[in-house]
Amino acid sequence: MTFIDTLSEETLSTLMKSGGMMWVVFKPSLQILDASPEFCKWIGYSHSQVIGMTIATITKGDGPLETDISKP
């Protein structure tokens, strides 16, 4: 068991919402369900714009996600 497994749902929720971390939650179809303000700022869209987008919408579209992560 890891430390994160010992935290309550409330604690995890608080950490995710106010921890200053960049995160995004996808459906299996890669449609965005939710994202942190930091993630939205990083990709240049508001939270309401991000909800419902897919990974294909926010990637550069020229290869796998690993390629996008490694680009400046």
PDB file of C-alpha atoms in Angstrom:
ATOM      1  CA  MET A   1       0.000   0.000   0.000  1.00  0.00           C
ATOM      2  CA  THR A   2       1.257   3.476  -0.850  1.00  0.00           C
ATOM      3  CA  PHE A   3       0.799   6.635   1.172  1.00  0.00           C
ATOM      4  CA  ILE A   4      -1.814   7.994  -1.244  1.00  0.00           C
ATOM      5  CA  ASP A   5      -3.918   4.871  -0.651  1.00  0.00           C
ATOM      6  CA  THR A   6      -4.203   5.827   3.018  1.00  0.00           C
ATOM      7  CA  LEU A   7      -5.749   9.254   2.342  1.00  0.00           C
ATOM      8  CA  SER A   8      -9.473   9.856   2.587  1.00  0.00           C
ATOM      9  CA  GLU A   9     -11.502  10.898  -0.460  1.00  0.00           C
ATOM     10  CA  GLU A  10     -11.991  14.320   1.113  1.00  0.00           C
ATOM     11  CA  THR A  11      -8.238  14.800   1.578  1.00  0.00           C
ATOM     12  CA  LEU A  12      -7.506  13.685  -1.989  1.00  0.00           C
ATOM     13  CA  SER A  13     -10.186  16.010  -3.325  1.00  0.00           C
ATOM     14  CA  THR A  14      -8.758  18.934  -1.362  1.00  0.00           C
ATOM     15  CA  LEU A  15      -5.238  18.190  -2.590  1.00  0.00           C
ATOM     16  CA  MET A  16      -6.368  17.999  -6.202  1.00  0.00           C
ATOM     17  CA  LYS A  17      -8.477  21.146  -6.052  1.00  0.00           C
ATOM     18  CA  SER A  18      -6.118  23.402  -4.139  1.00  0.00           C
ATOM     19  CA  GLY A  19      -2.706  21.788  -4.367  1.00  0.00           C
ATOM     20  CA  GLY A  20      -1.505  23.784  -7.367  1.00  0.00           C
ATOM     21  CA  MET A  21      -0.984  20.591  -9.355  1.00  0.00           C
ATOM     22  CA  MET A  22      -1.716  20.147 -13.029  1.00  0.00           C
ATOM     23  CA  TRP A  23      -4.170  17.296 -13.613  1.00  0.00           C
ATOM     24  CA  VAL A  24      -6.792  16.163 -16.076  1.00  0.00           C
ATOM     25  CA  VAL A  25      -9.389  13.379 -15.906  1.00  0.00           C
ATOM     26  CA  PHE A  26     -10.384  11.577 -19.101  1.00  0.00           C
ATOM     27  CA  LYS A  27     -13.128   9.149 -20.044  1.00  0.00           C
ATOM     28  CA  PRO A  28     -11.943   5.923 -21.718  1.00  0.00           C
ATOM     29  CA  SER A  29     -12.807   7.685 -25.010  1.00  0.00           C
ATOM     30  CA  LEU A  30     -10.208  10.356 -24.044  1.00  0.00           C
ATOM     31  CA  GLN A  31     -12.868  13.042 -23.645  1.00  0.00           C
ATOM     32  CA  ILE A  32     -12.014  15.410 -20.786  1.00  0.00           C
ATOM     33  CA  LEU A  33     -14.275  15.152 -17.739  1.00  0.00           C
ATOM     34  CA  ASP A  34     -12.443  17.658 -15.526  1.00  0.00           C
ATOM     35  CA  ALA A  35      -9.152  19.521 -15.312  1.00  0.00           C
ATOM     36  CA  SER A  36      -7.271  21.696 -12.870  1.00  0.00           C
ATOM     37  CA  PRO A  37      -6.998  25.462 -13.356  1.00  0.00           C
ATOM     38  CA  GLU A  38      -3.258  24.961 -13.868  1.00  0.00           C
ATOM     39  CA  PHE A  39      -3.879  22.522 -16.733  1.00  0.00           C
ATOM     40  CA  CYS A  40      -6.400  24.874 -18.356  1.00  0.00           C
ATOM     41  CA  LYS A  41      -3.952  27.772 -18.132  1.00  0.00           C
ATOM     42  CA  TRP A  42      -1.164  25.597 -19.544  1.00  0.00           C
ATOM     43  CA  ILE A  43      -3.156  24.672 -22.653  1.00  0.00           C
ATOM     44  CA  GLY A  44      -4.679  28.149 -23.001  1.00  0.00           C
ATOM     45  CA  TYR A  45      -8.381  27.375 -22.586  1.00  0.00           C
ATOM     46  CA  SER A  46     -10.947  28.147 -19.900  1.00  0.00           C
ATOM     47  CA  HIS A  47     -12.307  25.317 -17.773  1.00  0.00           C
ATOM     48  CA  SER A  48     -15.665  25.441 -19.558  1.00  0.00           C
ATOM     49  CA  GLN A  49     -13.909  25.193 -22.934  1.00  0.00           C
ATOM     50  CA  VAL A  50     -11.782  22.245 -21.836  1.00  0.00           C
ATOM     51  CA  ILE A  51     -14.683  20.104 -20.595  1.00  0.00           C
ATOM     52  CA  GLY A  52     -15.728  17.816 -23.428  1.00  0.00           C
ATOM     53  CA  MET A  53     -12.565  18.271 -25.506  1.00  0.00           C
ATOM     54  CA  THR A  54     -10.608  15.176 -26.436  1.00  0.00           C
ATOM     55  CA  ILE A  55      -6.894  14.539 -26.255  1.00  0.00           C
ATOM     56  CA  ALA A  56      -6.800  14.900 -30.054  1.00  0.00           C
ATOM     57  CA  THR A  57      -8.134  18.457 -29.715  1.00  0.00           C
ATOM     58  CA  ILE A  58      -5.347  19.584 -27.404  1.00  0.00           C
ATOM     59  CA  THR A  59      -2.356  17.721 -28.834  1.00  0.00           C
ATOM     60  CA  LYS A  60      -0.306  18.967 -31.748  1.00  0.00           C
ATOM     61  CA  GLY A  61      -1.705  16.125 -33.827  1.00  0.00           C
ATOM     62  CA  ASP A  62       1.586  15.058 -35.386  1.00  0.00           C
ATOM     63  CA  GLY A  63       2.238  11.858 -33.471  1.00  0.00           C
ATOM     64  CA  PRO A  64       1.823  10.118 -30.175  1.00  0.00           C
ATOM     65  CA  LEU A  65       1.297  12.026 -26.938  1.00  0.00           C
ATOM     66  CA  GLU A  66       4.886  11.281 -25.941  1.00  0.00           C
ATOM     67  CA  THR A  67       5.985  13.391 -28.921  1.00  0.00           C
ATOM     68  CA  ASP A  68       3.901  16.346 -27.697  1.00  0.00           C
ATOM     69  CA  ILE A  69       5.278  16.070 -24.181  1.00  0.00           C
ATOM     70  CA  SER A  70       8.864  16.229 -25.420  1.00  0.00           C
ATOM     71  CA  LYS A  71       8.319  19.311 -27.626  1.00  0.00           C
ATOM     72  CA  PRO A  72       9.047  22.833 -26.356  1.00  0.00           C
TER      73      PRO A  72
END
